[in-house]
């Protein structure tokens, strides 16, 4: 390992804001998850990565492998911008398909600044190990459908349906709004446009109205379309029949600092989601100086709730990193301080009467406000809120605090993500009011997935598998 690598590792491993239990890029900027997939007996997670600095730009695909979706091993960079290719200015978000158990194909958006249509669809091929990829220099799709005037044309998502491949792309039609286009093909290189799956949407974006990172899948007795826009992930729930999607409702999926969510099926056929946990805008310069930005959410299993919403629960293997039990089945009113970080709190309570729980630290403030039958039921954390609707009489919230990352899950299936900066507290003060004084609290330490905060290792391995470059500009 070089002196530069040693220095980089020292900076990252000593950063108290860098999470210890969440997946991270080795260094630099990380955003969208790309093509998560279970294939060949392994989980693969690709992600948008700038290896040069902790800011957006020069986007590659990073790659990591896991056996449990918690402990990860970084592999070499999967996809690069090609000097004379259709992706020469960036390898944007896409999908990965296991073709036959032997071959994997990545479909992704290439970015090129010197063409009228700056976003085109590209392809790369690998064996099922997905370590070495061959990127094709020419795009397989470089024209807008039916001559439409569009803004944005990106983020392919692909699946098999009735013996053929289906691909969706996020875009917007100028003057009309965001859309999700639908294509069909008998292979992964030749596609026929089949119209608009969803839209035009009335939602409006900041730069354009393109519906980013679309994903479409069955859930319970419905189909769900997920897309991202303006720092929000949306879920559209509806019916899908004869290749036509009929929306029934739309809602925010997840709340707070999460974007660009993508799903896949795990080894048991469960629908699992990863999302990009973003930094606060106010922290962009600080992130550049720290040498890293962005982290991945804990994996989540999706389900359709009894009242027809998209619910989430943390993937069960997260339990494997639970450490020492600090507090067991203790009423909140008898607890003043909670030591440690990273830490997992499970707070169980009855929902018959109103009450409130406050959890506070240096730059952390969590408020659970429950007032049954009235307005104002909500979960609040560092400026982010989530509803507390349709909770059963016996309810709970799980609070995961991992350095600057906070994930809160409710028993009704809502998830709130937030960030906490400043000094990471060595203890948290907890207060309770009303009926929630009787809430029962369990507290566990959470074990790091890497001993040095690099989050690069598979259970005990500490070697960094990627080349390290200077992060200072």
GROMACS .gro file of C-alpha atoms in nm, residues 40-223:
model
  184
   40UNK     CA    1  -2.447  -1.705  -0.933
   41UNK     CA    2  -2.514  -1.745  -0.561
   42UNK     CA    3  -2.397  -1.388  -0.481
   43UNK     CA    4  -2.545  -1.043  -0.436
   44UNK     CA    5  -2.401  -0.772  -0.659
   45UNK     CA    6  -2.445  -0.401  -0.599
   46UNK     CA    7  -2.331  -0.148  -0.857
   47UNK     CA    8  -2.342   0.225  -0.789
   48UNK     CA    9  -2.267   0.566  -0.939
   49UNK     CA   10  -1.915   0.663  -0.835
   50UNK     CA   11  -1.681   0.956  -0.887
   51UNK     CA   12  -1.335   0.826  -0.802
   52UNK     CA   13  -1.173   1.170  -0.833
   53UNK     CA   14  -1.353   1.377  -0.569
   54UNK     CA   15  -1.645   1.382  -0.327
   55UNK     CA   16  -1.867   1.568  -0.572
   56UNK     CA   17  -2.078   1.468  -0.871
   57UNK     CA   18  -1.891   1.422  -1.200
   58UNK     CA   19  -1.682   1.172  -1.400
   59UNK     CA   20  -1.931   0.898  -1.314
   60UNK     CA   21  -1.820   0.532  -1.323
   61UNK     CA   22  -1.991   0.219  -1.193
   62UNK     CA   23  -1.848   0.091  -0.867
   63UNK     CA   24  -1.911  -0.273  -0.777
   64UNK     CA   25  -1.935  -0.474  -0.456
   65UNK     CA   26  -2.028  -0.836  -0.376
   66UNK     CA   27  -2.198  -0.982  -0.069
   67UNK     CA   28  -2.339  -1.307   0.062
   68UNK     CA   29  -2.582  -1.142   0.306
   69UNK     CA   30  -2.649  -0.783   0.180
   70UNK     CA   31  -2.471  -0.642   0.487
   71UNK     CA   32  -2.101  -0.735   0.463
   72UNK     CA   33  -1.952  -0.625   0.132
   73UNK     CA   34  -1.632  -0.677  -0.063
   74UNK     CA   35  -1.536  -0.408  -0.312
   75UNK     CA   36  -1.436  -0.529  -0.654
   76UNK     CA   37  -1.255  -0.337  -0.926
   77UNK     CA   38  -1.444  -0.064  -1.111
   78UNK     CA   39  -1.707  -0.221  -1.335
   79UNK     CA   40  -1.781   0.041  -1.604
   80UNK     CA   41  -1.576   0.343  -1.718
   81UNK     CA   42  -1.645   0.639  -1.946
   82UNK     CA   43  -1.490   0.540  -2.281
   83UNK     CA   44  -1.271   0.799  -2.450
   84UNK     CA   45  -1.448   0.780  -2.786
   85UNK     CA   46  -1.763   0.604  -2.675
   86UNK     CA   47  -2.123   0.708  -2.636
   87UNK     CA   48  -2.059   0.721  -2.261
   88UNK     CA   49  -1.744   0.936  -2.278
   89UNK     CA   50  -1.882   1.198  -2.035
   90UNK     CA   51  -2.032   0.958  -1.783
   91UNK     CA   52  -2.170   0.611  -1.716
   92UNK     CA   53  -2.513   0.682  -1.572
   93UNK     CA   54  -2.771   0.464  -1.397
   94UNK     CA   55  -2.895   0.137  -1.542
   95UNK     CA   56  -2.976  -0.228  -1.482
   96UNK     CA   57  -2.808  -0.570  -1.491
   97UNK     CA   58  -2.969  -0.883  -1.636
   98UNK     CA   59  -2.871  -1.246  -1.574
   99UNK     CA   60  -2.929  -1.379  -1.924
  100UNK     CA   61  -2.879  -1.754  -1.886
  101UNK     CA   62  -2.693  -1.820  -1.561
  102UNK     CA   63  -2.363  -1.777  -1.746
  103UNK     CA   64  -2.375  -1.428  -1.897
  104UNK     CA   65  -2.464  -1.092  -1.743
  105UNK     CA   66  -2.555  -0.785  -1.946
  106UNK     CA   67  -2.558  -0.428  -1.814
  107UNK     CA   68  -2.782  -0.172  -1.982
  108UNK     CA   69  -2.709   0.185  -1.879
  109UNK     CA   70  -2.736   0.547  -1.988
  110UNK     CA   71  -2.430   0.693  -2.154
  111UNK     CA   72  -2.371   1.067  -2.127
  112UNK     CA   73  -2.218   1.266  -2.413
  113UNK     CA   74  -2.208   1.645  -2.416
  114UNK     CA   75  -2.126   1.691  -2.785
  115UNK     CA   76  -2.453   1.551  -2.927
  116UNK     CA   77  -2.807   1.694  -2.945
  117UNK     CA   78  -2.939   1.388  -2.756
  118UNK     CA   79  -2.694   1.383  -2.469
  119UNK     CA   80  -2.832   1.071  -2.299
  120UNK     CA   81  -2.829   0.743  -2.491
  121UNK     CA   82  -2.860   0.377  -2.394
  122UNK     CA   83  -2.547   0.160  -2.387
  123UNK     CA   84  -2.464  -0.203  -2.320
  124UNK     CA   85  -2.183  -0.405  -2.161
  125UNK     CA   86  -2.130  -0.781  -2.126
  126UNK     CA   87  -1.964  -1.001  -1.863
  127UNK     CA   88  -1.966  -1.356  -1.739
  128UNK     CA   89  -2.180  -1.428  -1.434
  129UNK     CA   90  -1.898  -1.327  -1.196
  130UNK     CA   91  -1.939  -0.970  -1.326
  131UNK     CA   92  -1.578  -0.871  -1.256
  132UNK     CA   93  -1.459  -0.794  -1.609
  133UNK     CA   94  -1.693  -0.611  -1.846
  134UNK     CA   95  -1.677  -0.540  -2.218
  135UNK     CA   96  -1.843  -0.210  -2.301
  136UNK     CA   97  -1.964  -0.154  -2.655
  137UNK     CA   98  -1.861   0.186  -2.797
  138UNK     CA   99  -2.189   0.248  -2.982
  139UNK     CA  100  -2.528   0.289  -2.812
  140UNK     CA  101  -2.811   0.047  -2.880
  141UNK     CA  102  -3.070   0.326  -2.852
  142UNK     CA  103  -2.990   0.685  -2.949
  143UNK     CA  104  -3.313   0.833  -3.082
  144UNK     CA  105  -3.612   0.975  -2.899
  145UNK     CA  106  -3.932   0.772  -2.946
  146UNK     CA  107  -4.162   0.878  -3.232
  147UNK     CA  108  -3.966   1.197  -3.283
  148UNK     CA  109  -4.089   1.343  -2.954
  149UNK     CA  110  -3.921   1.653  -2.817
  150UNK     CA  111  -3.793   1.535  -2.479
  151UNK     CA  112  -3.586   1.638  -2.179
  152UNK     CA  113  -3.393   1.352  -2.022
  153UNK     CA  114  -3.379   0.997  -2.157
  154UNK     CA  115  -3.221   0.777  -1.896
  155UNK     CA  116  -3.201   0.503  -1.633
  156UNK     CA  117  -3.314   0.181  -1.809
  157UNK     CA  118  -3.485  -0.089  -1.606
  158UNK     CA  119  -3.535  -0.433  -1.767
  159UNK     CA  120  -3.731  -0.751  -1.691
  160UNK     CA  121  -3.872  -1.060  -1.863
  161UNK     CA  122  -4.243  -1.070  -1.939
  162UNK     CA  123  -4.434  -1.329  -2.145
  163UNK     CA  124  -4.125  -1.458  -2.322
  164UNK     CA  125  -3.978  -1.119  -2.411
  165UNK     CA  126  -3.778  -0.841  -2.255
  166UNK     CA  127  -3.941  -0.519  -2.139
  167UNK     CA  128  -3.745  -0.199  -2.079
  168UNK     CA  129  -3.862   0.127  -1.925
  169UNK     CA  130  -3.684   0.465  -1.940
  170UNK     CA  131  -3.742   0.787  -1.750
  171UNK     CA  132  -3.797   1.105  -1.952
  172UNK     CA  133  -4.022   1.408  -1.995
  173UNK     CA  134  -4.207   1.541  -2.298
  174UNK     CA  135  -4.148   1.913  -2.337
  175UNK     CA  136  -4.453   2.115  -2.245
  176UNK     CA  137  -4.636   1.812  -2.105
  177UNK     CA  138  -4.442   1.660  -1.814
  178UNK     CA  139  -4.252   1.358  -1.693
  179UNK     CA  140  -4.312   1.016  -1.847
  180UNK     CA  141  -4.193   0.658  -1.832
  181UNK     CA  142  -4.146   0.507  -2.178
  182UNK     CA  143  -4.199   0.135  -2.245
  183UNK     CA  144  -4.002  -0.078  -2.495
  184UNK     CA  145  -4.010  -0.447  -2.589
  185UNK     CA  146  -3.744  -0.671  -2.741
  186UNK     CA  147  -3.662  -1.035  -2.807
  187UNK     CA  148  -3.299  -0.968  -2.710
  188UNK     CA  149  -3.128  -0.692  -2.515
  189UNK     CA  150  -2.991  -0.497  -2.814
  190UNK     CA  151  -3.293  -0.442  -3.035
  191UNK     CA  152  -3.598  -0.264  -2.900
  192UNK     CA  153  -3.937  -0.153  -3.024
  193UNK     CA  154  -4.109   0.150  -2.871
  194UNK     CA  155  -4.446   0.057  -2.718
  195UNK     CA  156  -4.568   0.389  -2.585
  196UNK     CA  157  -4.593   0.560  -2.247
  197UNK     CA  158  -4.627   0.333  -1.943
  198UNK     CA  159  -4.695   0.627  -1.711
  199UNK     CA  160  -4.752   1.001  -1.750
  200UNK     CA  161  -4.733   1.278  -1.840
  201UNK     CA  162  -4.700   1.359  -1.472
  202UNK     CA  163  -4.811   1.687  -1.315
  203UNK     CA  164  -4.507   1.682  -1.086
  204UNK     CA  165  -4.239   1.932  -1.180
  205UNK     CA  166  -3.861   1.909  -1.150
  206UNK     CA  167  -3.588   2.168  -1.096
  207UNK     CA  168  -3.373   2.117  -1.408
  208UNK     CA  169  -3.623   1.916  -1.612
  209UNK     CA  170  -3.932   1.709  -1.541
  210UNK     CA  171  -3.779   1.369  -1.624
  211UNK     CA  172  -3.891   1.089  -1.392
  212UNK     CA  173  -3.558   0.947  -1.275
  213UNK     CA  174  -3.465   0.587  -1.194
  214UNK     CA  175  -3.802   0.428  -1.277
  215UNK     CA  176  -3.867   0.079  -1.141
  216UNK     CA  177  -4.176  -0.136  -1.197
  217UNK     CA  178  -4.275  -0.458  -1.024
  218UNK     CA  179  -4.564  -0.664  -0.881
  219UNK     CA  180  -4.632  -0.627  -0.510
  220UNK     CA  181  -4.916  -0.817  -0.345
  221UNK     CA  182  -5.219  -0.790  -0.573
  222UNK     CA  183  -5.100  -0.466  -0.732
  223UNK     CA  184  -4.814  -0.332  -0.944
   0.00000   0.00000   0.00000
